[in-house]
XYZ file of C-alpha atoms in Angstrom:
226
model
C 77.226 -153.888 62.865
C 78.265 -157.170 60.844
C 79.579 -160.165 63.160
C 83.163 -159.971 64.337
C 85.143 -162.996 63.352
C 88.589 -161.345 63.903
C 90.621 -158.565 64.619
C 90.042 -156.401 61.406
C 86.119 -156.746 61.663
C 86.912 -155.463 64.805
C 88.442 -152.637 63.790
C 85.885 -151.702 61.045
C 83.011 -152.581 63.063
C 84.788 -149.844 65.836
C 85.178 -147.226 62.873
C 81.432 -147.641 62.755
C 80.818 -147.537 66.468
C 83.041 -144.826 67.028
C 84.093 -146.478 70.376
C 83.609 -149.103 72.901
C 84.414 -151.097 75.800
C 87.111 -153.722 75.820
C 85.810 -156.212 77.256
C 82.774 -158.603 77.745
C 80.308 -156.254 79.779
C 79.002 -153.640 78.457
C 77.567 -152.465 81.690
C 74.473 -152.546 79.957
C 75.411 -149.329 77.182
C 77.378 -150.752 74.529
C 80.246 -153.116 73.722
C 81.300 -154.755 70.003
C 81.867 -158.135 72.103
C 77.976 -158.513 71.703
C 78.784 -158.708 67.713
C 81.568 -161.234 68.477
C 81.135 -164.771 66.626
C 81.993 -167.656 68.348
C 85.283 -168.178 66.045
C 86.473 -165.456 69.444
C 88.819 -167.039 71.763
C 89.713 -165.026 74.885
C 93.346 -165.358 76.101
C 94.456 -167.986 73.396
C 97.502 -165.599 71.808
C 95.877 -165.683 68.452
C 96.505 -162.366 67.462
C 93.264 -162.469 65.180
C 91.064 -163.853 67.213
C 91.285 -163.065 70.807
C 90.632 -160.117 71.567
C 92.939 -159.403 74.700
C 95.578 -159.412 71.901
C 94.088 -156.673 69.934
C 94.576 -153.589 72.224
C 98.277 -154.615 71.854
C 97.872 -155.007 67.963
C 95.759 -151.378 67.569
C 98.426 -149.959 69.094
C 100.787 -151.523 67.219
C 99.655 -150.960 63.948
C 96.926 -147.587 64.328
C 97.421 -143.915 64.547
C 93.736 -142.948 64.902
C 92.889 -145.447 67.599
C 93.239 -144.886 71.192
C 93.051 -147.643 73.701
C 92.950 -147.609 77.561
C 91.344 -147.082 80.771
C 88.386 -145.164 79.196
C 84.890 -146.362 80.615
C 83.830 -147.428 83.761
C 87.641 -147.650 85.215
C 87.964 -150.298 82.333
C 89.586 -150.822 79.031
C 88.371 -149.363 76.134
C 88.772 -147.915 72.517
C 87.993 -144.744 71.312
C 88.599 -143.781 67.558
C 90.176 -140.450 66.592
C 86.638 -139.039 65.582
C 85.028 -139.281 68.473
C 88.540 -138.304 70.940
C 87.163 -134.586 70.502
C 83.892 -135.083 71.559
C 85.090 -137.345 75.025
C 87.948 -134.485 75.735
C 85.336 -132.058 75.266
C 82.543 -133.837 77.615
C 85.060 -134.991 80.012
C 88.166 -132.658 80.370
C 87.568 -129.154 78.669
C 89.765 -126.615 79.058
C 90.667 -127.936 82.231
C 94.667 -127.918 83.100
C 95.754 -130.512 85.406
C 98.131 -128.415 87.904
C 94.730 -126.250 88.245
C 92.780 -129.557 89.366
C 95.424 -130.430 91.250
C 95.273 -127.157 93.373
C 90.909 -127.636 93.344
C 91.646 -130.682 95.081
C 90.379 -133.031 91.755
C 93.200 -134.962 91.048
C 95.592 -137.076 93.354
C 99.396 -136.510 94.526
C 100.224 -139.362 92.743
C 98.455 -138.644 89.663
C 100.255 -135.094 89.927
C 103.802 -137.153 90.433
C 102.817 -139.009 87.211
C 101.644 -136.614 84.863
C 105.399 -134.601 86.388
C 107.376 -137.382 84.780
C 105.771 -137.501 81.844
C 105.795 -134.246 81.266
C 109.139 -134.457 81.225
C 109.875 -137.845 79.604
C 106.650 -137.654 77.190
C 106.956 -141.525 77.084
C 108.025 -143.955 79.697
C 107.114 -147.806 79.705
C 105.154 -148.245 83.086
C 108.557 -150.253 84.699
C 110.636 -146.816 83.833
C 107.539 -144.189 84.837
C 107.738 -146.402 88.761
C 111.615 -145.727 88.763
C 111.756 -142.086 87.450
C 108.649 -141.284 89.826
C 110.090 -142.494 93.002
C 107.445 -145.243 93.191
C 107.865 -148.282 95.566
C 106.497 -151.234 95.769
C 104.339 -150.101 98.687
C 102.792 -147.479 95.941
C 101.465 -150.248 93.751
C 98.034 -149.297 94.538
C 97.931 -145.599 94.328
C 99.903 -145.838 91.555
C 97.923 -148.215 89.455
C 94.524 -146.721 90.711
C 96.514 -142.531 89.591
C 97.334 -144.701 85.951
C 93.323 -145.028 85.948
C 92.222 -141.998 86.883
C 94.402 -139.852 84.462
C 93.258 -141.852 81.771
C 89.700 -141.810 82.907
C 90.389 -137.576 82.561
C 91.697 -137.912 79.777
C 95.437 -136.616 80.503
C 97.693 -139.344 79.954
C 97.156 -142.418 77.321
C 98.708 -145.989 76.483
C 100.377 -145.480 72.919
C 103.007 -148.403 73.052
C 104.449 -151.100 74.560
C 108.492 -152.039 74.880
C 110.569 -154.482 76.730
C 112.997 -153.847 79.070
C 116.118 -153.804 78.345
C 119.643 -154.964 80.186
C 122.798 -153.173 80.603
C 123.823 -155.133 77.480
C 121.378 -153.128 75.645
C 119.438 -156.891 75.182
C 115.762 -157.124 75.800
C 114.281 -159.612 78.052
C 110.895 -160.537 79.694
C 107.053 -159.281 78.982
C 106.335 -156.181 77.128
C 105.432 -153.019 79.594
C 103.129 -150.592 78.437
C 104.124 -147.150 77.204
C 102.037 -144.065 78.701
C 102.512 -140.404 77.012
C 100.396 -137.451 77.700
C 97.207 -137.175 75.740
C 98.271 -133.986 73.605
C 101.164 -136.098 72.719
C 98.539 -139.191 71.068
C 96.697 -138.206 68.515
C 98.552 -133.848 68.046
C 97.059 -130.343 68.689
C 94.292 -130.899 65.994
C 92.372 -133.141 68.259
C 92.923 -130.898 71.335
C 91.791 -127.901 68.852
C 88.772 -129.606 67.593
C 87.431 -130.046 71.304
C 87.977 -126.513 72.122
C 85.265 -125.448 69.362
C 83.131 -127.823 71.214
C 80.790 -127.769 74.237
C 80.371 -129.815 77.070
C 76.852 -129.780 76.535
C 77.279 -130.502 72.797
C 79.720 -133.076 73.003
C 77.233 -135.043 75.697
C 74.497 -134.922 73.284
C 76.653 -136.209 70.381
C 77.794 -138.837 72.006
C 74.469 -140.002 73.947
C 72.916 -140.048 70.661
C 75.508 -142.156 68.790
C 75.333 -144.478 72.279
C 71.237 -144.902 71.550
C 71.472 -145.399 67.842
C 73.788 -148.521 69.200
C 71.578 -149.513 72.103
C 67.924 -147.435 72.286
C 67.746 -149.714 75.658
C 70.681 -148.487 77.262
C 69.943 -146.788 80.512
C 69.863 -142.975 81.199
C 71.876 -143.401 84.365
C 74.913 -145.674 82.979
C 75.126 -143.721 79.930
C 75.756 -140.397 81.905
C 78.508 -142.452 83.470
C 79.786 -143.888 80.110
C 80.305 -140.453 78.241
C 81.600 -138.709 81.554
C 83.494 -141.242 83.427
């Protein structure tokens, strides 16, 4: 990896990687913020150099990047090469009304994944209202967000503002959720159905050593799995 100095190092030191976490711990596995120069500002709204304002721009401006609540409960990026192998390790063939019913996913990841289903894309302000979600929700629903990410059945692919009766849009963007098969197509979701749990592990904990032989046996389990 070369040193980041700005957002498109970033994204061709990711390309590289294949994926990473967000932010500033790695939890001891891998992150590209260990390659970041110290031209990075966090939080400053420089679009090209602080990197809470990339997710926004990969979003923005790639079609083979995914970005969200992918390792550890925390943000990360994932690029379209390596989706296949993560859906295979972490999902499979599994169908979410089916985990649902086993008792592996929440109500109120069920009540999400119901409305967009139905919607295919909802800013998060929109997915509260057409879900029935009150205020009192706020934590089950954000911690449902996370865990449907984390199993790979819902994604961020946008952002919007809302919008007044006027039709006029006002105040801070609100992320867009869709379903996963609705990200990157069926091509992804049929690549990872020619591939094995077990295979899909070992791809990815070898690409994970090549970028850190010190990484630990236990966190990486956790990294490719969740």
């Amino acid at each position: 990896m070369k040193e980041i100095n700005g957002f498109q190092d970033f994204v061709d030191d990711l390309r590289i990687a294949g994926f990473t976490i967000g932010g500033e711990n790695g939890e001891g596995v891998f992150t590209l913020s260990d390659y970041f120069s110290d031209k990075i500002h966090w939080h400053t709204e420089d679009d090209d150099t602080d990197p809470w304002e990339w997710r926004i721009r990969v979003l923005d401006e790639y079609r083979d990047i995914a970005y969200g609540k992918l390792f550890f409960k925390k943000s990360g990026y994932i690029t379209k090469e390596w989706y296949p192998y993560f859906l295979a390790a972490r999902r499979g063939r599994a169908d979410l009304y089916e985990e649902y019913e086993e008792g592996n996913v929440t109500l109120m990841a069920k009540r999400i994944y119901d409305v967009l289903s139905e919607e295919k894309e909802l800013p998060v302000h929109l997915l509260k209202q057409y879900g029935g979600f009150s205020r009192e929700d706020k934590s089950g629903f954000d911690n449902a967000l996370t865990e449907l990410q984390m199993k790979f059945y819902i994604s961020l692919c946008g952002r919007t503002r809302k919008k007044s009766r006027k039709g006029e849009e006002y105040g801070w963007s609100s992320t867009v959720f869709c379903l996963t098969e609705d990200l990157f197509g069926e091509e992804v979701f049929d690549a990872a159905a020619g591939i094995s749990g077990e295979e899909a592990f070992r791809k990815i904990e070898k690409q994970i050593y090549k970028l850190n032989p010190q990484a630990p046996e236990r966190k990486v389990k956790k990294y490719i799995l969740g």
